[in-house]
mmCIF file of C-alpha atoms in Angstrom:
data_model
loop_
_atom_site.group_PDB
_atom_site.id
_atom_site.type_symbol
_atom_site.label_atom_id
_atom_site.label_comp_id
_atom_site.label_asym_id
_atom_site.label_seq_id
_atom_site.Cartn_x
_atom_site.Cartn_y
_atom_site.Cartn_z
ATOM 1 C CA MET Z 25 -9.273 10.884 4.369
ATOM 2 C CA GLU Z 26 -6.672 8.200 5.076
ATOM 3 C CA THR Z 27 -3.633 9.638 6.860
ATOM 4 C CA TRP Z 28 -1.215 8.433 4.232
ATOM 5 C CA ASP Z 29 -3.265 10.126 1.520
ATOM 6 C CA ALA Z 30 -3.364 13.390 3.484
ATOM 7 C CA ILE Z 31 0.415 13.253 3.959
ATOM 8 C CA ARG Z 32 0.952 12.687 0.251
ATOM 9 C CA SER Z 33 -1.512 15.338 -0.890
ATOM 10 C CA ARG Z 34 -0.344 18.183 1.357
ATOM 11 C CA ARG Z 35 1.402 20.826 -0.660
ATOM 12 C CA ASP Z 36 2.262 24.484 -0.341
ATOM 13 C CA VAL Z 37 -0.253 26.697 -2.127
ATOM 14 C CA ARG Z 38 0.034 30.473 -2.334
ATOM 15 C CA GLN Z 39 -2.993 31.271 -4.505
ATOM 16 C CA PHE Z 40 -6.312 30.579 -2.846
ATOM 17 C CA SER Z 41 -9.872 30.406 -4.145
ATOM 18 C CA GLU Z 42 -12.682 32.511 -2.706
ATOM 19 C CA ARG Z 43 -14.422 29.438 -1.305
ATOM 20 C CA PRO Z 44 -14.756 30.011 2.440
ATOM 21 C CA ILE Z 45 -13.618 27.497 5.040
ATOM 22 C CA ALA Z 46 -16.375 26.151 7.262
ATOM 23 C CA ASP Z 47 -15.979 27.210 10.890
ATOM 24 C CA ALA Z 48 -15.892 23.584 12.064
ATOM 25 C CA HIS Z 49 -13.071 22.815 9.639
ATOM 26 C CA LEU Z 50 -10.970 25.774 10.730
ATOM 27 C CA GLU Z 51 -11.562 24.762 14.340
ATOM 28 C CA ARG Z 52 -10.313 21.270 13.612
ATOM 29 C CA VAL Z 53 -7.118 22.636 12.083
ATOM 30 C CA LEU Z 54 -6.543 24.831 15.127
ATOM 31 C CA ASP Z 55 -7.320 21.970 17.484
ATOM 32 C CA ALA Z 56 -4.723 19.835 15.710
ATOM 33 C CA GLY Z 57 -2.159 22.523 16.494
ATOM 34 C CA ARG Z 58 -3.305 22.736 20.088
ATOM 35 C CA ARG Z 59 -2.631 18.994 20.409
ATOM 36 C CA ALA Z 60 0.927 19.221 19.068
ATOM 37 C CA PRO Z 61 3.745 17.981 21.309
ATOM 38 C CA SER Z 62 6.292 20.431 22.685
ATOM 39 C CA ALA Z 63 9.389 20.378 24.878
ATOM 40 C CA GLY Z 64 8.260 19.834 28.459
ATOM 41 C CA ASN Z 65 4.660 20.076 27.184
ATOM 42 C CA LEU Z 66 5.032 23.844 27.587
ATOM 43 C CA GLN Z 67 2.803 24.510 24.544
ATOM 44 C CA PRO Z 68 4.745 27.724 23.884
ATOM 45 C CA TRP Z 69 2.217 29.244 21.505
ATOM 46 C CA ASP Z 70 -0.979 31.150 21.078
ATOM 47 C CA PHE Z 71 -2.867 30.983 17.789
ATOM 48 C CA VAL Z 72 -4.566 34.129 16.543
ATOM 49 C CA VAL Z 73 -6.901 33.240 13.694
ATOM 50 C CA VAL Z 74 -7.582 36.086 11.284
ATOM 51 C CA ARG Z 75 -10.286 36.080 8.605
ATOM 52 C CA ASP Z 76 -10.887 39.810 8.135
ATOM 53 C CA ARG Z 77 -9.666 40.889 4.705
ATOM 54 C CA ASP Z 78 -8.226 44.211 5.861
ATOM 55 C CA GLN Z 79 -6.230 42.472 8.575
ATOM 56 C CA LEU Z 80 -5.035 39.806 6.122
ATOM 57 C CA GLN Z 81 -3.847 42.450 3.706
ATOM 58 C CA ALA Z 82 -1.983 44.235 6.473
ATOM 59 C CA LEU Z 83 -0.336 40.996 7.629
ATOM 60 C CA ALA Z 84 0.820 40.332 4.066
ATOM 61 C CA GLY Z 85 3.200 43.253 4.614
ATOM 62 C CA VAL Z 86 5.153 41.851 7.544
ATOM 63 C CA TRP Z 87 7.664 40.050 5.315
ATOM 64 C CA GLN Z 88 8.605 40.066 1.655
ATOM 65 C CA GLY Z 89 7.440 36.431 1.348
ATOM 66 C CA ALA Z 90 4.102 36.928 3.098
ATOM 67 C CA GLY Z 91 2.136 38.051 0.048
ATOM 68 C CA HIS Z 92 0.027 34.876 0.026
ATOM 69 C CA VAL Z 93 -1.591 35.957 3.296
ATOM 70 C CA ALA Z 94 -3.534 38.725 1.536
ATOM 71 C CA GLY Z 95 -5.590 36.232 -0.480
ATOM 72 C CA ALA Z 96 -5.931 33.480 2.111
ATOM 73 C CA GLN Z 97 -9.314 32.534 3.544
ATOM 74 C CA ALA Z 98 -7.715 32.686 6.962
ATOM 75 C CA VAL Z 99 -4.320 32.984 8.526
ATOM 76 C CA ILE Z 100 -3.226 31.294 11.716
ATOM 77 C CA ALA Z 101 -0.741 33.560 13.484
ATOM 78 C CA LEU Z 102 1.603 31.650 15.818
ATOM 79 C CA VAL Z 103 2.510 33.989 18.672
ATOM 80 C CA SER Z 104 5.125 33.068 21.285
ATOM 81 C CA SER Z 105 7.128 34.623 24.091
ATOM 82 C CA VAL Z 106 10.427 36.123 22.986
ATOM 83 C CA PRO Z 107 13.060 33.432 23.714
ATOM 84 C CA GLY Z 108 15.628 34.170 26.384
ATOM 85 C CA ASP Z 109 18.617 32.827 24.471
ATOM 86 C CA GLU Z 110 19.607 31.042 21.277
ATOM 87 C CA MET Z 111 19.066 27.572 22.767
ATOM 88 C CA GLN Z 112 15.513 28.523 23.694
ATOM 89 C CA ARG Z 113 15.009 30.022 20.246
ATOM 90 C CA SER Z 114 16.011 26.757 18.604
ATOM 91 C CA ILE Z 115 13.773 24.634 20.842
ATOM 92 C CA LEU Z 116 10.879 27.001 20.173
ATOM 93 C CA ALA Z 117 11.443 26.779 16.423
ATOM 94 C CA PHE Z 118 11.365 22.978 16.563
ATOM 95 C CA ASP Z 119 8.105 23.013 18.528
ATOM 96 C CA LEU Z 120 6.528 25.552 16.177
ATOM 97 C CA GLY Z 121 7.593 23.383 13.247
ATOM 98 C CA GLN Z 122 5.724 20.470 14.801
ATOM 99 C CA ALA Z 123 2.587 22.544 15.421
ATOM 100 C CA THR Z 124 2.673 23.993 11.896
ATOM 101 C CA MET Z 125 3.050 20.565 10.298
ATOM 102 C CA VAL Z 126 0.142 18.949 12.122
ATOM 103 C CA MET Z 127 -2.100 21.913 11.249
ATOM 104 C CA ALA Z 128 -1.071 21.661 7.594
ATOM 105 C CA LEU Z 129 -1.914 17.945 7.604
ATOM 106 C CA ALA Z 130 -5.247 18.425 9.362
ATOM 107 C CA ALA Z 131 -6.030 21.005 6.681
ATOM 108 C CA ALA Z 132 -4.905 18.758 3.811
ATOM 109 C CA ASP Z 133 -7.187 16.042 5.164
ATOM 110 C CA LEU Z 134 -10.074 18.453 4.483
ATOM 111 C CA GLY Z 135 -8.802 19.479 1.044
ATOM 112 C CA ILE Z 136 -7.516 22.769 2.448
ATOM 113 C CA ALA Z 137 -4.090 23.929 1.318
ATOM 114 C CA SER Z 138 -1.642 26.031 3.271
ATOM 115 C CA ALA Z 139 1.562 28.017 3.122
ATOM 116 C CA HIS Z 140 3.652 29.305 5.939
ATOM 117 C CA SER Z 141 5.476 32.593 6.192
ATOM 118 C CA ALA Z 142 8.239 34.073 8.294
ATOM 119 C CA VAL Z 143 7.803 37.495 9.872
ATOM 120 C CA GLU Z 144 10.158 40.471 9.836
ATOM 121 C CA ASP Z 145 8.208 43.590 10.825
ATOM 122 C CA GLN Z 146 7.147 42.831 14.386
ATOM 123 C CA ALA Z 147 5.821 46.345 14.998
ATOM 124 C CA LYS Z 148 3.387 46.002 12.103
ATOM 125 C CA ALA Z 149 2.401 42.514 13.271
ATOM 126 C CA GLN Z 150 1.732 43.761 16.777
ATOM 127 C CA GLY Z 151 -0.305 46.634 15.370
ATOM 128 C CA VAL Z 152 -2.604 44.205 13.557
ATOM 129 C CA LEU Z 153 -2.813 41.438 16.155
ATOM 130 C CA ALA Z 154 -2.497 43.434 19.402
ATOM 131 C CA PHE Z 155 -0.406 40.790 21.181
ATOM 132 C CA PRO Z 156 1.221 41.943 24.454
ATOM 133 C CA ASP Z 157 4.768 43.201 24.770
ATOM 134 C CA GLY Z 158 7.190 40.330 25.349
ATOM 135 C CA LYS Z 159 5.398 38.263 22.707
ATOM 136 C CA PHE Z 160 6.271 38.105 19.008
ATOM 137 C CA LEU Z 161 4.700 36.765 15.835
ATOM 138 C CA ALA Z 162 6.887 33.742 15.066
ATOM 139 C CA PHE Z 163 5.185 32.408 11.937
ATOM 140 C CA MET Z 164 1.944 32.569 9.994
ATOM 141 C CA LEU Z 165 0.102 29.750 8.254
ATOM 142 C CA SER Z 166 -2.195 30.794 5.411
ATOM 143 C CA VAL Z 167 -5.062 28.400 4.713
ATOM 144 C CA GLY Z 168 -7.623 28.148 1.928
ATOM 145 C CA TYR Z 169 -8.765 26.020 -0.963
ATOM 146 C CA PRO Z 170 -6.354 26.133 -3.905
ATOM 147 C CA ALA Z 171 -7.163 28.575 -6.707
ATOM 148 C CA GLY Z 172 -5.748 26.005 -9.127
ATOM 149 C CA ARG Z 173 -5.869 22.229 -9.058
ATOM 150 C CA PRO Z 174 -7.301 20.701 -5.881
ATOM 151 C CA LEU Z 175 -5.123 18.783 -3.459
ATOM 152 C CA ALA Z 176 -4.538 15.214 -4.617
ATOM 153 C CA VAL Z 177 -2.014 12.507 -3.854
ATOM 154 C CA ILE Z 178 1.406 13.379 -5.275
ATOM 155 C CA ASP Z 179 3.158 10.215 -6.409
ATOM 156 C CA ARG Z 180 6.472 11.818 -7.298
ATOM 157 C CA PRO Z 181 7.119 14.757 -5.003
ATOM 158 C CA ASP Z 182 9.840 17.281 -5.767
ATOM 159 C CA ARG Z 183 12.178 15.755 -3.205
ATOM 160 C CA ARG Z 184 15.511 13.952 -3.035
ATOM 161 C CA PRO Z 185 15.157 10.210 -3.799
ATOM 162 C CA TYR Z 186 14.421 7.925 -0.866
ATOM 163 C CA ALA Z 187 17.718 6.054 -1.263
ATOM 164 C CA ASP Z 188 19.604 9.345 -1.088
ATOM 165 C CA VAL Z 189 17.898 10.518 2.109
ATOM 166 C CA VAL Z 190 17.662 7.253 4.055
ATOM 167 C CA HIS Z 191 20.753 5.436 5.324
ATOM 168 C CA GLN Z 192 20.564 1.945 6.820
ATOM 169 C CA GLY Z 193 22.321 1.466 10.130
ATOM 170 C CA ARG Z 194 25.036 3.998 9.538
ATOM 171 C CA TRP Z 195 25.843 6.800 7.098
ATOM 172 C CA MET V 28 -6.730 5.214 9.629
ATOM 173 C CA GLU V 29 -8.520 8.524 9.239
ATOM 174 C CA THR V 30 -6.127 11.457 9.531
ATOM 175 C CA TRP V 31 -8.057 13.072 12.350
ATOM 176 C CA ASP V 32 -7.905 9.827 14.329
ATOM 177 C CA ALA V 33 -4.158 9.507 13.764
ATOM 178 C CA ILE V 34 -3.654 13.097 14.932
ATOM 179 C CA ARG V 35 -5.693 12.470 18.074
ATOM 180 C CA SER V 36 -4.077 9.121 18.879
ATOM 181 C CA ARG V 37 -0.419 10.135 18.475
ATOM 182 C CA ARG V 38 1.272 10.292 21.826
ATOM 183 C CA ASP V 39 4.804 10.149 23.183
ATOM 184 C CA VAL V 40 5.728 6.654 24.364
ATOM 185 C CA ARG V 41 9.069 5.813 25.940
ATOM 186 C CA GLN V 42 8.508 2.110 26.756
ATOM 187 C CA PHE V 43 8.203 -0.089 23.701
ATOM 188 C CA SER V 44 7.095 -3.690 23.228
ATOM 189 C CA GLU V 45 9.265 -6.299 21.529
ATOM 190 C CA ARG V 46 6.917 -6.519 18.570
ATOM 191 C CA PRO V 47 8.979 -5.693 15.488
ATOM 192 C CA ILE V 48 7.966 -3.086 12.925
ATOM 193 C CA ALA V 49 7.392 -4.434 9.422
ATOM 194 C CA ASP V 50 9.929 -3.123 6.921
ATOM 195 C CA ALA V 51 7.193 -1.634 4.745
ATOM 196 C CA HIS V 52 5.801 0.296 7.699
ATOM 197 C CA LEU V 53 9.143 1.726 8.698
ATOM 198 C CA GLU V 54 9.717 2.708 5.077
ATOM 199 C CA ARG V 55 6.412 4.553 5.018
ATOM 200 C CA VAL V 56 7.360 6.513 8.125
ATOM 201 C CA LEU V 57 10.693 7.463 6.583
ATOM 202 C CA ASP V 58 9.043 8.365 3.294
ATOM 203 C CA ALA V 59 6.674 10.684 5.156
ATOM 204 C CA GLY V 60 9.711 12.513 6.517
ATOM 205 C CA ARG V 61 11.300 12.653 3.094
ATOM 206 C CA ARG V 62 8.166 14.406 1.841
ATOM 207 C CA ALA V 63 8.200 17.076 4.547
ATOM 208 C CA PRO V 64 8.382 20.710 3.453
ATOM 209 C CA SER V 65 11.454 22.803 4.225
ATOM 210 C CA ALA V 66 12.702 26.335 3.693
ATOM 211 C CA GLY V 67 13.614 26.702 0.035
ATOM 212 C CA ASN V 68 12.865 22.980 -0.360
ATOM 213 C CA LEU V 69 16.470 22.398 0.752
ATOM 214 C CA GLN V 70 15.517 19.169 2.589
ATOM 215 C CA PRO V 71 18.341 19.794 5.067
ATOM 216 C CA TRP V 72 18.401 16.286 6.500
ATOM 217 C CA ASP V 73 19.561 12.728 6.148
ATOM 218 C CA PHE V 74 17.771 9.956 8.037
ATOM 219 C CA VAL V 75 19.865 7.126 9.436
ATOM 220 C CA VAL V 76 17.582 4.308 10.515
ATOM 221 C CA VAL V 77 19.036 2.073 13.221
ATOM 222 C CA ARG V 78 17.570 -1.287 14.311
ATOM 223 C CA ASP V 79 20.649 -3.011 15.730
ATOM 224 C CA ARG V 80 20.291 -3.403 19.509
ATOM 225 C CA ASP V 81 23.932 -2.619 20.279
ATOM 226 C CA GLN V 82 23.753 0.579 18.275
ATOM 227 C CA LEU V 83 20.469 1.553 19.904
ATOM 228 C CA GLN V 84 21.944 1.059 23.356
ATOM 229 C CA ALA V 85 24.940 3.177 22.439
ATOM 230 C CA LEU V 86 22.710 5.954 21.061
ATOM 231 C CA ALA V 87 20.731 5.961 24.316
ATOM 232 C CA GLY V 88 23.862 7.451 25.863
ATOM 233 C CA VAL V 89 24.075 10.610 23.767
ATOM 234 C CA TRP V 90 21.801 12.615 26.071
ATOM 235 C CA GLN V 91 20.348 12.208 29.541
ATOM 236 C CA GLY V 92 16.835 12.054 28.078
ATOM 237 C CA ALA V 93 17.649 9.516 25.347
ATOM 238 C CA GLY V 94 17.130 6.376 27.456
ATOM 239 C CA HIS V 95 14.029 5.371 25.484
ATOM 240 C CA VAL V 96 16.194 4.746 22.423
ATOM 241 C CA ALA V 97 17.709 1.620 24.020
ATOM 242 C CA GLY V 98 14.376 -0.222 23.969
ATOM 243 C CA ALA V 99 12.964 1.130 20.721
ATOM 244 C CA GLN V 100 12.343 -1.145 17.752
ATOM 245 C CA ALA V 101 14.122 1.424 15.615
ATOM 246 C CA VAL V 102 15.434 4.932 15.855
ATOM 247 C CA ILE V 103 15.415 7.471 13.075
ATOM 248 C CA ALA V 104 18.495 9.678 13.439
ATOM 249 C CA LEU V 105 18.057 13.097 11.831
ATOM 250 C CA VAL V 106 21.474 14.252 10.636
ATOM 251 C CA SER V 107 22.067 17.740 9.245
ATOM 252 C CA SER V 108 24.878 20.060 8.289
ATOM 253 C CA VAL V 109 26.138 22.219 11.136
ATOM 254 C CA PRO V 110 24.336 25.581 10.730
ATOM 255 C CA GLY V 111 26.440 28.600 9.851
ATOM 256 C CA ASP V 112 24.756 31.001 12.258
ATOM 257 C CA GLU V 113 21.905 31.309 14.736
ATOM 258 C CA MET V 114 19.378 32.295 12.066
ATOM 259 C CA GLN V 115 20.215 29.160 10.103
ATOM 260 C CA ARG V 116 20.023 27.099 13.288
ATOM 261 C CA SER V 117 16.510 28.345 13.971
ATOM 262 C CA ILE V 118 15.309 27.708 10.412
ATOM 263 C CA LEU V 119 16.808 24.219 10.547
ATOM 264 C CA ALA V 120 15.078 23.489 13.859
ATOM 265 C CA PHE V 121 11.715 24.530 12.389
ATOM 266 C CA ASP V 122 12.218 22.272 9.365
ATOM 267 C CA LEU V 123 13.303 19.339 11.536
ATOM 268 C CA GLY V 124 10.235 19.879 13.698
ATOM 269 C CA GLN V 125 8.073 19.561 10.590
ATOM 270 C CA ALA V 126 9.829 16.377 9.444
ATOM 271 C CA THR V 127 9.628 14.853 12.926
ATOM 272 C CA MET V 128 5.916 15.591 13.247
ATOM 273 C CA VAL V 129 4.917 14.066 9.925
ATOM 274 C CA MET V 130 6.929 10.935 10.715
ATOM 275 C CA ALA V 131 5.269 10.661 14.131
ATOM 276 C CA LEU V 132 1.843 10.951 12.485
ATOM 277 C CA ALA V 133 2.642 8.431 9.754
ATOM 278 C CA ALA V 134 3.712 6.087 12.558
ATOM 279 C CA ALA V 135 0.601 6.733 14.669
ATOM 280 C CA ASP V 136 -1.513 5.919 11.623
ATOM 281 C CA LEU V 137 0.019 2.420 11.800
ATOM 282 C CA GLY V 138 -0.382 2.091 15.568
ATOM 283 C CA ILE V 139 3.315 2.811 16.074
ATOM 284 C CA ALA V 140 4.262 5.182 18.884
ATOM 285 C CA SER V 141 7.279 7.454 19.017
ATOM 286 C CA ALA V 142 9.353 9.736 21.193
ATOM 287 C CA HIS V 143 11.970 12.210 20.168
ATOM 288 C CA SER V 144 15.229 13.019 21.865
ATOM 289 C CA ALA V 145 17.776 15.797 21.794
ATOM 290 C CA VAL V 146 21.473 15.004 21.458
ATOM 291 C CA GLU V 147 24.387 16.284 23.503
ATOM 292 C CA ASP V 148 27.391 13.996 22.914
ATOM 293 C CA GLN V 149 28.122 14.481 19.224
ATOM 294 C CA ALA V 150 31.386 12.506 19.346
ATOM 295 C CA LYS V 151 29.557 9.431 20.609
ATOM 296 C CA ALA V 152 26.800 9.913 18.020
ATOM 297 C CA GLN V 153 29.335 10.172 15.228
ATOM 298 C CA GLY V 154 31.080 7.052 16.533
ATOM 299 C CA VAL V 155 27.852 5.061 16.227
ATOM 300 C CA LEU V 156 26.461 6.532 13.019
ATOM 301 C CA ALA V 157 29.668 7.380 11.115
ATOM 302 C CA PHE V 158 28.305 10.587 9.619
ATOM 303 C CA PRO V 159 30.916 12.848 7.967
ATOM 304 C CA ASP V 160 32.594 15.779 9.643
ATOM 305 C CA GLY V 161 30.550 18.959 9.199
ATOM 306 C CA LYS V 162 27.361 17.029 9.954
ATOM 307 C CA PHE V 163 25.736 16.586 13.365
ATOM 308 C CA LEU V 164 23.006 14.470 14.882
ATOM 309 C CA ALA V 165 20.222 17.002 15.439
ATOM 310 C CA PHE V 166 17.482 14.776 16.860
ATOM 311 C CA MET V 167 16.422 11.165 17.164
ATOM 312 C CA LEU V 168 12.946 9.693 16.865
ATOM 313 C CA SER V 169 12.390 6.370 18.637
ATOM 314 C CA VAL V 170 9.615 4.218 17.167
ATOM 315 C CA GLY V 171 7.914 1.035 18.310
ATOM 316 C CA TYR V 172 4.626 -0.392 19.520
ATOM 317 C CA PRO V 173 3.769 0.744 23.053
ATOM 318 C CA ALA V 174 4.674 -1.638 25.872
ATOM 319 C CA GLY V 175 1.497 -0.496 27.621
ATOM 320 C CA ARG V 176 -1.877 0.495 26.222
ATOM 321 C CA PRO V 177 -2.054 0.719 22.421
ATOM 322 C CA LEU V 178 -2.510 4.033 20.680
ATOM 323 C CA ALA V 179 -6.127 5.152 20.671
ATOM 324 C CA VAL V 180 -7.938 8.442 20.166
ATOM 325 C CA ILE V 181 -7.369 10.776 23.122
ATOM 326 C CA ASP V 182 -10.485 12.836 23.730
ATOM 327 C CA ARG V 183 -9.056 15.064 26.440
ATOM 328 C CA PRO V 184 -5.359 15.608 25.789
ATOM 329 C CA ASP V 185 -3.101 17.090 28.465
ATOM 330 C CA ARG V 186 -3.120 20.470 26.787
ATOM 331 C CA ARG V 187 -4.274 24.035 27.456
ATOM 332 C CA PRO V 188 -7.977 24.497 26.650
ATOM 333 C CA TYR V 189 -8.881 25.494 23.108
ATOM 334 C CA ALA V 190 -10.334 28.823 24.217
ATOM 335 C CA ASP V 191 -7.098 29.666 26.008
ATOM 336 C CA VAL V 192 -4.884 28.896 23.008
ATOM 337 C CA VAL V 193 -7.004 30.265 20.154
ATOM 338 C CA HIS V 194 -7.736 33.978 19.786
ATOM 339 C CA GLN V 195 -10.252 35.296 17.260
ATOM 340 C CA GLY V 196 -9.054 38.131 15.063
ATOM 341 C CA ARG V 197 -6.724 39.685 17.599
ATOM 342 C CA TRP V 198 -5.159 38.810 20.951
#
């Protein structure tokens, strides 16, 4: 798909169909994340990809807004080292935002929708994913084909108008 | 360009050519950012687009790593409200990472390279951009055509190997 079409068709979806994602397509999404830029090229992430339904249902319990994980075809769990201070936490969040976005766009390019989720219960997350101490589950990205209407270019997104967001030269 | 090609050709560039960016192309990049997802769809950003050389040179002085801004064809200044606490700061950073990434990919799709920069000297930034009190310049994204080799698909990016980054099912 053309990049501009993928950008305009990406949308958050929290209800997924039972259509499985081809292995090669899931690998492409993960590889897009692997290629994401990061501060100092530190690549401060590991991606745990989960497709097992029991694991998905358990992960849906790590935050009140994580329910969509239970019905996803897969979830990509973004695991990072616990930041040393608030500055590091903010830099990490920016980098994880970049990695999440490029994975969501690589997915949209294949007609695959996504939704991301925060994480609250780290003990439960560690129980499911078995990441080492000193790491934490920063975010999850659910992926799957939409249960409802397929992805398609959105001409009028639910966003502030362009002229409100963009300032020329100065505020 | 195909999305997967744009993803694989995006790279950080800090030396830009003097070739100007067409208005319509810069608008597309900005519109991609406008469409980015954000927590609660709050869209916690304004984009100030700067093309004036004097302003660009002044903005290059807001952080030690911002030198590339001076020679960019344009910079997109991401301005946000000062976060109320560290949790809000982290959420904001994640959202700004998403917006930055989709703009960098929309640019790469057009052969336009980019580099982002942190900001330290907020007083200087406010002097150049005239944003209101209570706002701050969170990040800048320089854009322009590369002075050196054009963007092209990178087969072997300078990244950790796929098998090192991606874990199947559990860590």
